[in-house]
Amino acid sequence: MAKISNMKAINLACFDEFARDDKVIVIGEAVGQKGGAWGYFTGLMAKFGANRMLDMPIAEPAFCAFACGTTLAGYRPIVEFMFADFVTIGLENIMNMAAKQRYNSGGVNSCPIVYLLPQGGGASGSQHSQSVEAWMSNMPGIKIVAPTFPGDMKKYLQASIRDDDPVVFIFQRAIFGLQEEVPDNLPVPGSLLNASRVVKEGTDVTIVAYQRALINSIQAAKELEEEGISVEIIDPIVLRPLDTAKMFASVKKTGRCLIVHEAPKIGGFGMQISALIAENCLGDLAKPIVRLGGKEQPIAFGKACDLYMFPKVEEIKAEIRALVR
Amino acid sequence: MNLSNEQLLEIYEYINYARCMGERLEYFIKTGKILGAIHLPKGQEGLQAGLIMTLMDARKNGIKIYTNPHTRDQALMSKLIGLQPYADEMLCKTSGINGGTSGEYHMTCVEKGFLPAQGVLGPVWGQNAGFAWALKDQGKTDSVVWGIYGDGASSRGDAWEAMNIAALFKVPMVFVVVNNGWAMANPVEKEAPVQDLSLRAQGSGMRGITVDGNDPIAVFEAMVEANKLAMSGEPNLVEFKVTRWGGHFLGDNQEVYRDTSFLKHLDDIDPVLNYHKKLLAMGLVKEEDLKRVHDEQDAIILKVYEEGMNKPAPTVDEICDPNKVYGGAY
């Protein structure tokens, strides 16, 4: 058991999977000597060799296509994007190539690629702070994993690397340093199914949230306990395939639901969660579903970014109070 | 390179095969047996014959070729994976190489050397460079990857990026640019401010050459050499200049954007006829052999397509099989 950060969790997951399967490789910019833009590949090249850490020119379209090419020979590439916002540059070869690789071969060709996408607010402005999970979600063939806590980060990154399909693995820069105790031999889930978990139990309101919005929701719930409001919080962890059982059970219990994420509400992934809850639990709802998201505008640079752009603890508390009123 | 009489006659068969593939395809589209915007190979048979000859010669010499031909490469595609699985796929039958749901643009069978073809052409070079890297990483020195582009796709950013990466990693890959002068309805003069697209290889420090794609012997010789170079760690580019006779796809009215007066003098530029004349002058074939070989090849193709037509199409359950979308539990 050791206390590790999200950053360390990614590093340890890579070490474990590199040792387990010599077909696991990393493709990206400055991933070798430097260990990637954020450093989570630190030490991998020294231990496993330069052949498995493919430093690429700044050419996301070609290195995303390159990754697909390696899977045809049995490799399992981890493709790193410096910022999730840059996924647009490689998107063609994720959406048009990787997502279709299995179907176009009549089910024969696997495409086990993990795309690492550090996303979200962090005072970096309009082109380095966006949340991209919804952009990726309207695409059969793709799986989406979005963990928040170091333990989930480690085991679900390992599960994603072992998965035979392209997995968009999204995590938030603002909580890179978030720490928790993680057992040394954390079991790796056999699939990405049934991934969601109840982070906090409660009886009055259900919150579904992930990443920093989840951290803020937990804080809000804690503070509201003093006001006598009991909040239950669900972390989906995997957005596609989305595990709905726990969130449906929770909503049936509380009759009230708040969904929180940093991406803007319009077209955000909360729309999908909200729709599923409405389709399946409408009769159990005492109040309409409420969603909180980022501002409907480009993200401002600097401190304004985090102060005004994303759902804050106070805003979450206000919505919960309104729901139970 | 001195080709034997047997080799020259082998090419004679392939060039007629390529012509017949195009003619039969046109016939089946016009009679409603094959659907889709299909790109006909007419005028590019010399290139097809040269590439097929290189493929067959490589097989004899224990060299494995991986590539993903598309659109006007029907002859090469069928030689790579077998005519029946090719035709059945074109006819959307379960017995097609990919179960009848991939069609002309998306065929693949890695085992047989057919890397996934992409309906969006630009990314193919990057994908193939990745596969070539994997071959090199696994020490497979008897293999080479071709990436076949048109002149249009070679204007994409992907082309530059892939050449750059291939050269950096010294992968066993030959970049093939089929320059037929037209990117859909855009003439090559409006795509590239250079005479030869092979110049573009220089930006990645690679060798690039331009070859007459109408001459199957020149194509064969250039590709054999290009393979050798690539397998020795020098990826390189070969541009083949050919003429597209028809529109971009069958049904495209090229009259509105192209001076088609050359169509009145096709005998002068017909690669099949010119190759026939060459062998005639060498005394290797007789005048009547052209029709004979053409009809033989046509009969083979027709028989396969007719067999394919009687085979079952995929059921709804086969078309919408979730196991073809995701591999693991979903």
XYZ file of C-alpha atoms in Angstrom:
655
model
C 0.000 0.000 0.000
C 1.362 3.381 -0.966
C -0.017 6.872 -1.377
C 0.272 7.758 -5.082
C -0.870 10.590 -7.340
C -2.827 10.263 -10.572
C 0.396 11.023 -12.428
C 2.192 8.185 -10.634
C -0.763 5.867 -11.248
C -0.381 6.310 -15.019
C 3.350 5.676 -14.741
C 2.891 2.513 -12.663
C 0.173 1.192 -14.989
C 2.530 1.581 -17.956
C 5.369 -0.156 -16.094
C 3.130 -3.104 -15.188
C 1.752 -3.519 -18.698
C 5.157 -3.042 -20.394
C 6.516 -5.847 -18.218
C 3.495 -8.065 -18.826
C 3.316 -7.775 -22.627
C 6.257 -6.839 -24.852
C 3.859 -5.764 -27.599
C 2.821 -2.705 -25.578
C 4.511 0.399 -27.014
C 4.168 4.162 -26.609
C 3.786 6.507 -29.575
C 3.921 10.279 -29.159
C 5.978 13.430 -28.920
C 9.093 13.299 -26.723
C 7.896 10.149 -24.976
C 11.330 8.520 -24.698
C 14.098 10.463 -22.987
C 11.765 13.102 -21.583
C 9.032 10.640 -20.631
C 6.257 12.498 -22.415
C 5.100 16.087 -22.132
C 3.874 15.553 -18.573
C 6.455 13.008 -17.526
C 4.213 10.026 -16.893
C 6.415 7.770 -19.025
C 9.479 8.572 -16.926
C 11.783 5.577 -16.601
C 10.091 3.412 -19.240
C 12.752 3.906 -21.913
C 15.594 3.228 -19.471
C 13.969 -0.041 -18.434
C 12.383 -1.298 -21.664
C 14.434 0.307 -24.428
C 13.949 2.940 -27.120
C 12.276 0.438 -29.478
C 9.162 0.579 -27.346
C 9.079 4.359 -26.888
C 8.509 5.816 -30.353
C 9.345 9.511 -30.413
C 7.335 11.095 -33.189
C 7.515 14.360 -35.084
C 4.643 16.771 -34.412
C 2.352 14.897 -36.764
C -0.727 13.606 -34.948
C -2.589 12.436 -38.086
C 0.287 10.270 -39.279
C 1.233 8.861 -35.902
C -2.402 7.958 -35.175
C -2.486 6.131 -38.526
C 0.922 4.616 -37.723
C -0.529 3.247 -34.475
C -3.287 1.462 -36.417
C -0.617 -0.016 -38.673
C 1.264 -1.492 -35.714
C -1.907 -3.139 -34.347
C -2.163 -5.113 -37.594
C 1.095 -6.788 -36.576
C -0.060 -7.488 -33.023
C 1.184 -4.411 -31.163
C -0.755 -2.543 -28.466
C 0.172 1.113 -28.791
C -0.486 3.823 -26.221
C -0.788 7.053 -28.183
C -0.105 10.206 -26.215
C -1.556 13.607 -26.991
C 0.075 16.487 -25.154
C -3.336 18.102 -24.611
C -6.734 16.521 -25.213
C -7.638 19.551 -27.345
C -5.138 18.332 -29.951
C -7.136 15.151 -30.518
C -8.915 17.034 -33.304
C -5.692 16.816 -35.318
C -5.558 13.046 -35.090
C -9.315 12.545 -35.067
C -9.623 11.282 -38.628
C -7.495 8.281 -37.859
C -9.291 7.580 -34.590
C -12.820 7.993 -35.965
C -12.420 6.902 -39.586
C -9.611 4.386 -39.210
C -9.328 2.856 -35.718
C -13.078 2.822 -34.975
C -13.755 0.942 -38.227
C -10.789 -1.393 -38.272
C -12.695 -4.342 -36.821
C -15.911 -3.889 -38.783
C -14.204 -3.332 -42.126
C -12.351 -6.601 -41.698
C -15.541 -8.529 -40.969
C -14.621 -8.733 -37.276
C -11.086 -10.073 -37.821
C -8.712 -7.159 -37.145
C -8.533 -5.957 -33.546
C -7.481 -2.387 -32.875
C -6.091 -2.282 -29.329
C -4.987 1.344 -29.072
C -5.200 3.555 -25.980
C -5.302 7.293 -26.629
C -4.114 9.239 -23.579
C -5.877 12.578 -23.434
C -5.087 14.984 -20.581
C -7.994 17.412 -20.571
C -9.855 20.171 -18.783
C -9.240 23.452 -17.056
C -5.819 24.420 -15.817
C -5.450 28.121 -16.582
C -4.276 27.401 -20.132
C -6.938 29.128 -22.190
C -9.200 28.277 -25.073
C -7.084 25.711 -26.949
C -5.498 23.858 -24.031
C -8.336 23.427 -21.514
C -11.277 21.763 -23.194
C -13.075 18.596 -22.172
C -13.409 16.263 -25.122
C -15.332 13.208 -23.891
C -18.540 14.131 -25.693
C -16.681 14.791 -28.956
C -15.575 11.177 -28.874
C -18.854 9.650 -27.741
C -20.928 9.564 -30.945
C -18.773 6.852 -32.479
C -19.503 3.126 -32.370
C -16.238 1.198 -32.211
C -14.688 3.541 -29.624
C -14.650 3.080 -25.850
C -14.245 6.002 -23.432
C -12.691 5.796 -19.977
C -12.597 8.850 -17.698
C -11.284 8.013 -14.206
C -10.843 10.493 -11.379
C -8.945 8.741 -8.551
C -5.434 7.214 -8.665
C -6.572 3.654 -7.950
C -9.146 3.737 -10.747
C -6.624 5.527 -12.977
C -4.126 2.709 -12.585
C -6.390 -0.304 -12.875
C -8.534 1.098 -15.685
C -5.516 2.200 -17.699
C -4.236 -1.364 -17.407
C -7.662 -2.727 -18.384
C -7.753 -0.305 -21.336
C -4.328 -1.440 -22.558
C -5.495 -5.075 -22.377
C -8.773 -4.263 -24.154
C -8.939 -5.324 -27.804
C -10.677 -2.131 -28.973
C -9.610 1.489 -29.329
C -9.994 3.210 -25.954
C -10.007 6.960 -25.487
C -8.529 7.364 -22.002
C -9.352 10.802 -20.658
C -8.041 12.270 -17.413
C -7.886 15.718 -15.971
C -4.740 17.798 -15.718
C -6.072 19.827 -12.779
C -6.107 16.675 -10.618
C -2.814 15.136 -11.759
C -1.524 15.607 -8.220
C -4.576 14.138 -6.459
C -3.380 11.349 -4.145
C -4.839 8.277 -2.478
C -3.679 5.018 -0.932
C -3.447 2.325 -3.584
C -2.630 -1.340 -2.857
C 0.524 -2.627 -4.537
C -1.232 -5.521 -6.250
C -4.376 -3.750 -7.322
C -6.495 -6.262 -9.310
C -7.077 -5.265 -12.934
C -10.708 -5.505 -14.108
C -11.256 -8.142 -16.801
C -13.294 -5.711 -18.904
C -14.557 -2.148 -18.968
C -18.084 -3.301 -18.117
C -19.869 -2.527 -14.822
C -17.215 0.040 -13.944
C -19.231 2.688 -12.092
C -19.119 2.978 -8.353
C -20.913 4.727 -5.536
C -18.334 7.170 -4.211
C -20.553 8.376 -1.370
C -23.843 6.987 -0.146
C -26.834 9.227 0.551
C -30.609 9.389 0.402
C -31.827 12.811 -0.824
C -30.112 13.581 -4.147
C -28.055 11.612 -6.677
C -25.054 13.282 -8.302
C -23.401 11.758 -11.355
C -20.049 13.446 -11.967
C -16.506 12.687 -13.029
C -13.046 14.207 -12.818
C -12.726 17.630 -11.161
C -16.490 18.091 -11.211
C -16.645 14.924 -9.106
C -14.090 16.260 -6.621
C -16.107 19.468 -6.311
C -19.322 17.464 -5.929
C -17.834 15.462 -3.071
C -16.822 18.683 -1.346
C -20.283 20.168 -1.889
C -21.943 17.022 -0.483
C -19.716 17.113 2.571
C -20.600 20.725 3.307
C -24.316 20.073 2.782
C -24.338 17.319 5.360
C -24.156 20.097 7.981
C -27.417 21.409 6.502
C -28.958 17.973 6.861
C -28.916 17.115 3.138
C -27.765 13.596 2.271
C -26.183 13.263 -1.195
C -25.309 10.065 -3.035
C -22.532 10.358 -5.621
C -21.882 8.057 -8.580
C -18.598 8.036 -10.496
C -19.226 6.372 -13.897
C -15.457 5.878 -14.537
C -16.226 4.388 -17.974
C -18.485 6.484 -20.214
C -18.713 3.999 -23.080
C -19.777 1.288 -22.382
C -21.656 3.229 -19.683
C -22.646 1.242 -16.607
C -26.101 2.550 -15.754
C -27.212 0.055 -13.098
C -25.894 1.933 -10.060
C -27.043 5.355 -11.229
C -30.550 4.073 -12.021
C -30.775 2.365 -8.634
C -29.651 5.565 -6.933
C -32.108 7.785 -8.802
C -34.934 5.371 -8.043
C -33.995 5.764 -4.382
C -33.523 9.557 -4.206
C -35.878 10.728 -6.970
C -33.543 13.630 -7.670
C -30.563 13.840 -9.978
C -27.796 16.335 -10.708
C -25.186 15.704 -13.422
C -21.963 17.717 -13.326
C -19.046 17.963 -15.777
C -16.642 20.634 -17.021
C -17.625 20.396 -20.695
C -20.369 22.780 -21.854
C -23.897 21.453 -21.327
C -24.976 21.675 -24.966
C -23.954 18.389 -26.525
C -22.078 17.461 -23.350
C -21.998 13.868 -22.129
C -24.484 14.830 -19.403
C -27.101 14.875 -22.158
C -26.597 11.149 -22.662
C -26.715 10.384 -18.927
C -29.756 12.599 -18.503
C -31.549 10.975 -21.435
C -30.890 7.478 -20.124
C -32.170 8.386 -16.668
C -35.257 10.015 -18.184
C -35.889 6.975 -20.383
C -35.525 4.529 -17.531
C -36.432 6.330 -14.293
C -38.912 9.059 -15.248
C -41.623 7.737 -12.964
C -39.220 7.788 -10.016
C -38.189 11.411 -10.423
C -39.676 13.900 -7.964
C -37.993 16.806 -9.732
C -36.635 17.355 -13.260
C -33.053 16.276 -13.856
C -30.544 19.118 -13.497
C -27.244 19.476 -15.366
C -24.274 21.696 -14.600
C -21.521 22.273 -17.144
C -18.871 24.715 -18.250
C -19.682 28.082 -19.760
C -20.970 28.143 -23.341
C -17.974 30.033 -24.657
C -14.254 29.566 -25.364
C -12.299 29.099 -22.160
C -10.556 32.224 -20.870
C -6.835 32.190 -20.173
C -5.256 32.468 -16.724
C -6.938 32.501 -13.348
C -10.255 33.538 -14.891
C -10.306 30.101 -16.453
C -10.805 28.260 -13.213
C -12.729 30.984 -11.405
C -15.504 31.492 -13.894
C -15.530 28.772 -16.518
C -16.352 25.555 -14.652
C -18.913 24.367 -12.062
C -17.797 25.436 -8.583
C -18.613 23.941 -5.196
C -21.012 26.789 -4.361
C -22.926 26.341 -7.621
C -23.255 22.620 -7.028
C -24.516 23.268 -3.504
C -27.072 25.768 -4.788
C -28.438 23.266 -7.311
C -28.691 20.551 -4.664
C -30.511 22.872 -2.278
C -32.956 23.773 -5.038
C -33.503 20.081 -5.807
C -34.419 19.135 -2.227
C -36.461 22.265 -1.518
C 17.090 -6.160 -66.167
C 16.571 -8.723 -68.903
C 13.181 -10.310 -68.730
C 12.762 -13.848 -70.020
C 10.229 -14.628 -72.734
C 8.160 -16.401 -70.099
C 8.127 -13.271 -67.960
C 7.163 -11.083 -70.904
C 4.278 -13.415 -71.716
C 3.260 -13.492 -68.061
C 2.949 -9.709 -68.198
C 0.939 -10.090 -71.411
C -1.571 -12.187 -69.493
C -1.752 -9.682 -66.606
C -2.244 -6.650 -68.832
C -5.132 -8.357 -70.591
C -6.484 -9.461 -67.219
C -6.418 -5.854 -66.017
C -8.272 -4.697 -69.140
C -10.930 -7.387 -68.711
C -11.369 -6.583 -65.019
C -12.244 -3.015 -65.947
C -14.545 -4.003 -68.790
C -16.438 -6.546 -66.697
C -16.716 -4.158 -63.782
C -18.227 -1.528 -66.066
C -20.635 -4.119 -67.442
C -21.739 -5.267 -63.986
C -22.270 -1.716 -62.759
C -24.303 -0.848 -65.826
C -26.424 -3.974 -65.408
C -27.021 -3.170 -61.745
C -25.088 -6.108 -60.279
C -22.507 -3.926 -58.500
C -23.454 -0.724 -56.722
C -21.479 2.278 -55.587
C -19.377 4.991 -57.173
C -16.760 2.692 -58.671
C -13.524 3.990 -60.192
C -12.687 2.234 -63.453
C -9.112 1.286 -64.348
C -9.250 1.936 -68.093
C -5.989 3.379 -69.331
C -4.003 2.268 -66.280
C -3.571 -1.406 -67.195
C 0.159 -1.080 -67.874
C 0.723 -0.069 -64.271
C -1.527 -2.858 -62.994
C 0.325 -5.476 -65.015
C 3.715 -4.216 -63.817
C 2.624 -4.207 -60.165
C 1.075 -7.688 -60.435
C 4.256 -8.955 -62.084
C 6.299 -7.523 -59.209
C 3.972 -9.184 -56.697
C 4.212 -12.575 -58.403
C 7.967 -12.296 -58.849
C 8.350 -11.384 -55.155
C 6.293 -14.422 -54.147
C 8.558 -16.669 -56.214
C 11.565 -15.167 -54.454
C 10.130 -15.555 -50.958
C 9.427 -11.852 -50.493
C 6.137 -10.927 -48.869
C 4.407 -7.824 -50.221
C 1.923 -5.951 -48.038
C -0.221 -3.250 -49.590
C -3.738 -1.884 -49.809
C -4.672 -1.203 -53.409
C -7.928 0.583 -54.060
C -10.181 2.168 -56.668
C -8.472 1.611 -60.043
C -6.324 -1.268 -58.731
C -9.025 -3.948 -59.096
C -6.661 -6.270 -60.954
C -3.960 -6.051 -58.289
C -6.508 -6.377 -55.484
C -7.876 -9.608 -56.920
C -4.413 -11.055 -57.502
C -3.472 -10.243 -53.914
C -6.403 -11.991 -52.232
C -7.809 -14.235 -54.965
C -10.375 -13.387 -57.616
C -13.327 -15.189 -56.015
C -13.124 -13.584 -52.535
C -12.540 -10.247 -54.287
C -15.527 -10.572 -56.641
C -17.798 -11.864 -53.883
C -16.927 -8.842 -51.736
C -17.696 -6.523 -54.659
C -21.052 -8.292 -54.999
C -21.694 -7.920 -51.232
C -21.799 -11.656 -50.566
C -20.997 -13.454 -47.295
C -18.208 -15.330 -49.074
C -16.449 -12.038 -49.850
C -13.063 -11.439 -48.306
C -14.677 -9.383 -45.519
C -18.108 -10.986 -45.404
C -19.632 -8.703 -48.004
C -19.872 -5.534 -45.918
C -16.615 -3.761 -46.768
C -16.945 -3.332 -50.519
C -14.371 -1.846 -52.829
C -12.977 0.837 -50.533
C -12.380 -1.046 -47.285
C -11.102 -4.507 -48.155
C -8.467 -6.138 -46.001
C -6.836 -9.482 -45.308
C -3.542 -8.957 -43.534
C -2.683 -12.645 -43.788
C -2.727 -12.404 -47.588
C -0.838 -9.117 -47.563
C -3.856 -6.871 -47.978
C -3.591 -4.147 -45.322
C -6.821 -2.274 -44.581
C -7.768 -0.065 -47.505
C -9.163 3.297 -46.464
C -12.037 5.130 -48.089
C -10.317 8.319 -46.968
C -7.105 7.975 -48.922
C -4.642 10.262 -47.161
C -4.057 8.260 -43.958
C -3.018 5.069 -45.764
C 0.655 5.991 -45.924
C 0.877 6.599 -42.169
C -0.900 3.327 -41.412
C 1.383 1.397 -43.737
C 4.485 3.057 -42.288
C 3.358 1.803 -38.875
C 2.954 -1.727 -40.210
C 6.353 -1.506 -41.920
C 7.898 -0.378 -38.617
C 6.353 -3.452 -36.953
C 7.847 -5.752 -39.604
C 11.250 -4.209 -39.030
C 10.873 -4.407 -35.241
C 10.079 -8.117 -35.569
C 13.120 -8.683 -37.752
C 11.071 -9.699 -40.803
C 13.644 -8.801 -43.436
C 11.803 -10.639 -46.204
C 8.872 -8.233 -46.302
C 8.115 -4.899 -47.894
C 5.108 -2.579 -47.703
C 3.721 -0.542 -50.582
C 1.548 2.491 -50.036
C -0.382 3.265 -53.194
C -1.724 6.809 -53.542
C -3.115 8.874 -56.336
C -1.745 12.271 -57.246
C -4.642 13.830 -55.332
C -3.952 12.095 -52.008
C -0.281 12.986 -52.262
C -1.256 16.623 -51.672
C -2.524 15.802 -48.209
C -0.555 16.698 -45.099
C -0.635 13.015 -44.181
C 1.595 12.281 -47.174
C 4.366 14.523 -45.922
C 4.017 13.342 -42.352
C 4.131 9.672 -43.318
C 7.144 10.063 -45.620
C 8.926 11.947 -42.867
C 8.196 9.261 -40.268
C 9.054 6.396 -42.627
C 12.399 8.006 -43.420
C 13.115 8.697 -39.738
C 12.460 5.070 -38.782
C 14.010 3.668 -42.003
C 11.096 1.298 -42.547
C 10.808 -1.126 -45.479
C 8.244 0.825 -47.471
C 7.777 1.991 -51.046
C 5.573 5.034 -51.577
C 3.764 4.626 -54.876
C 2.148 7.667 -56.465
C -0.142 6.880 -59.356
C -0.271 10.183 -61.172
C -3.127 9.963 -63.650
C -3.302 13.725 -63.963
C -6.603 14.139 -62.172
C -7.598 14.440 -58.548
C -11.258 13.772 -59.142
C -12.028 16.796 -61.357
C -8.970 18.837 -60.438
C -6.044 18.697 -62.885
C -2.610 17.956 -61.445
C -1.438 21.423 -62.529
C -3.780 22.864 -59.931
C -2.611 20.461 -57.245
C 1.137 20.678 -57.465
C 3.447 23.430 -58.720
C 6.033 20.820 -59.732
C 6.474 18.778 -62.887
C 7.096 15.495 -61.085
C 5.411 14.530 -57.819
C 8.410 12.323 -57.038
C 10.216 15.552 -56.087
C 8.204 15.519 -52.888
C 10.240 12.603 -51.556
C 13.267 14.861 -51.327
C 11.688 16.779 -48.463
C 12.167 13.649 -46.345
C 15.596 12.875 -47.714
C 14.205 9.934 -49.676
C 14.873 8.922 -53.218
C 11.989 9.694 -55.550
C 11.809 8.678 -59.197
C 9.290 9.131 -61.983
C 8.488 6.236 -64.288
C 6.228 5.759 -67.307
C 3.347 3.806 -65.802
C 2.040 2.786 -69.201
C 5.023 0.499 -69.715
C 4.602 -2.624 -67.577
C 8.250 -3.609 -67.981
C 9.413 -0.224 -66.700
C 6.969 -0.531 -63.786
C 8.241 -4.009 -62.918
C 11.885 -2.987 -63.083
C 11.317 0.141 -61.028
C 9.375 -1.725 -58.346
C 11.885 -4.567 -58.034
C 14.616 -2.007 -57.442
C 12.444 0.063 -55.113
C 11.676 -3.053 -53.042
C 15.364 -3.871 -52.699
C 16.149 -0.342 -51.593
C 13.289 -0.281 -49.091
C 14.241 -3.651 -47.621
C 17.784 -2.404 -47.130
C 16.452 0.384 -44.909
C 15.832 3.079 -47.481
C 12.161 3.823 -47.936
C 11.626 5.523 -51.276
C 9.007 6.886 -53.635
C 8.086 5.901 -57.177
C 5.737 8.057 -59.222
C 4.012 6.381 -62.161
C 2.578 8.633 -64.827
C -0.535 7.214 -66.457
C -3.629 8.490 -68.244
C -7.107 8.181 -66.837
C -9.458 7.542 -69.730
C -12.809 7.899 -68.015
C -14.306 10.142 -65.365
C -13.375 9.938 -61.702
C -16.008 7.257 -61.238
C -18.431 5.608 -63.627
C -21.129 8.198 -64.251
C -18.874 11.206 -63.720
C -19.327 13.456 -66.754
C -15.768 14.573 -67.347
C -16.755 16.533 -70.449
C -17.602 19.513 -68.240
C -14.060 19.876 -66.887
C -11.728 18.068 -69.282
C -10.714 18.251 -72.926
C -11.480 14.686 -74.005
C -10.331 14.919 -77.622
C -7.594 12.392 -76.764
C -10.293 9.727 -76.609
C -10.425 9.796 -80.440
C -6.836 8.554 -80.628
C -6.772 5.960 -77.902
C -4.883 3.438 -80.026
C -1.781 5.646 -79.760
C -1.756 5.590 -75.949
C -3.445 2.262 -75.190
C -1.018 0.413 -72.864
C -2.514 -2.975 -73.755
C -2.210 -2.421 -77.486
C 1.274 -0.927 -77.193
C 2.506 -3.867 -75.161
C 0.958 -6.243 -77.670
C 2.778 -4.446 -80.499
C 6.015 -4.706 -78.594
C 5.746 -8.472 -78.186
C 4.528 -8.753 -81.789
C 7.703 -7.035 -83.001
C 9.734 -9.418 -80.851
C 7.931 -12.353 -82.419
C 6.647 -13.510 -79.054
C 2.967 -13.262 -79.943
C 0.878 -13.347 -83.094
C -1.711 -10.784 -84.109
C -4.603 -13.051 -83.116
C -3.167 -13.698 -79.634
C -4.477 -10.383 -78.334
C -8.103 -11.400 -78.786
C -7.412 -14.949 -77.649
C -5.727 -13.974 -74.373
C -8.278 -11.229 -73.764
C -11.148 -13.678 -74.203
C -9.461 -16.289 -72.007
C -9.008 -13.803 -69.192
C -12.514 -12.463 -69.655
C -13.959 -15.965 -69.424
C -12.142 -16.571 -66.138
C -13.439 -13.311 -64.662
C -16.985 -13.789 -65.940
C -17.202 -17.296 -64.515
C -16.091 -16.114 -61.084
C -18.537 -13.209 -61.010
C -21.392 -15.431 -62.188
C -20.619 -17.927 -59.439
C -20.522 -15.093 -56.942
C -23.921 -13.815 -57.962
C -25.596 -17.037 -56.893
C -24.104 -16.941 -53.419
C -25.977 -15.701 -50.341
C -25.825 -12.099 -49.199
C -25.181 -11.408 -45.513
C -28.257 -11.518 -43.280
C -29.301 -8.605 -41.092
C -27.769 -10.438 -38.120
C -24.456 -10.737 -39.962
C -24.475 -7.102 -41.067
C -25.417 -5.830 -37.598
C -23.271 -8.261 -35.619
C -21.980 -6.418 -32.515
C -18.959 -8.734 -32.482
C -17.812 -7.011 -35.655
C -17.905 -3.637 -33.867
C -16.255 -4.513 -30.564
C -13.931 -7.368 -29.744
C -14.491 -7.830 -26.053
C -17.565 -7.644 -23.910
C -19.621 -4.563 -24.563
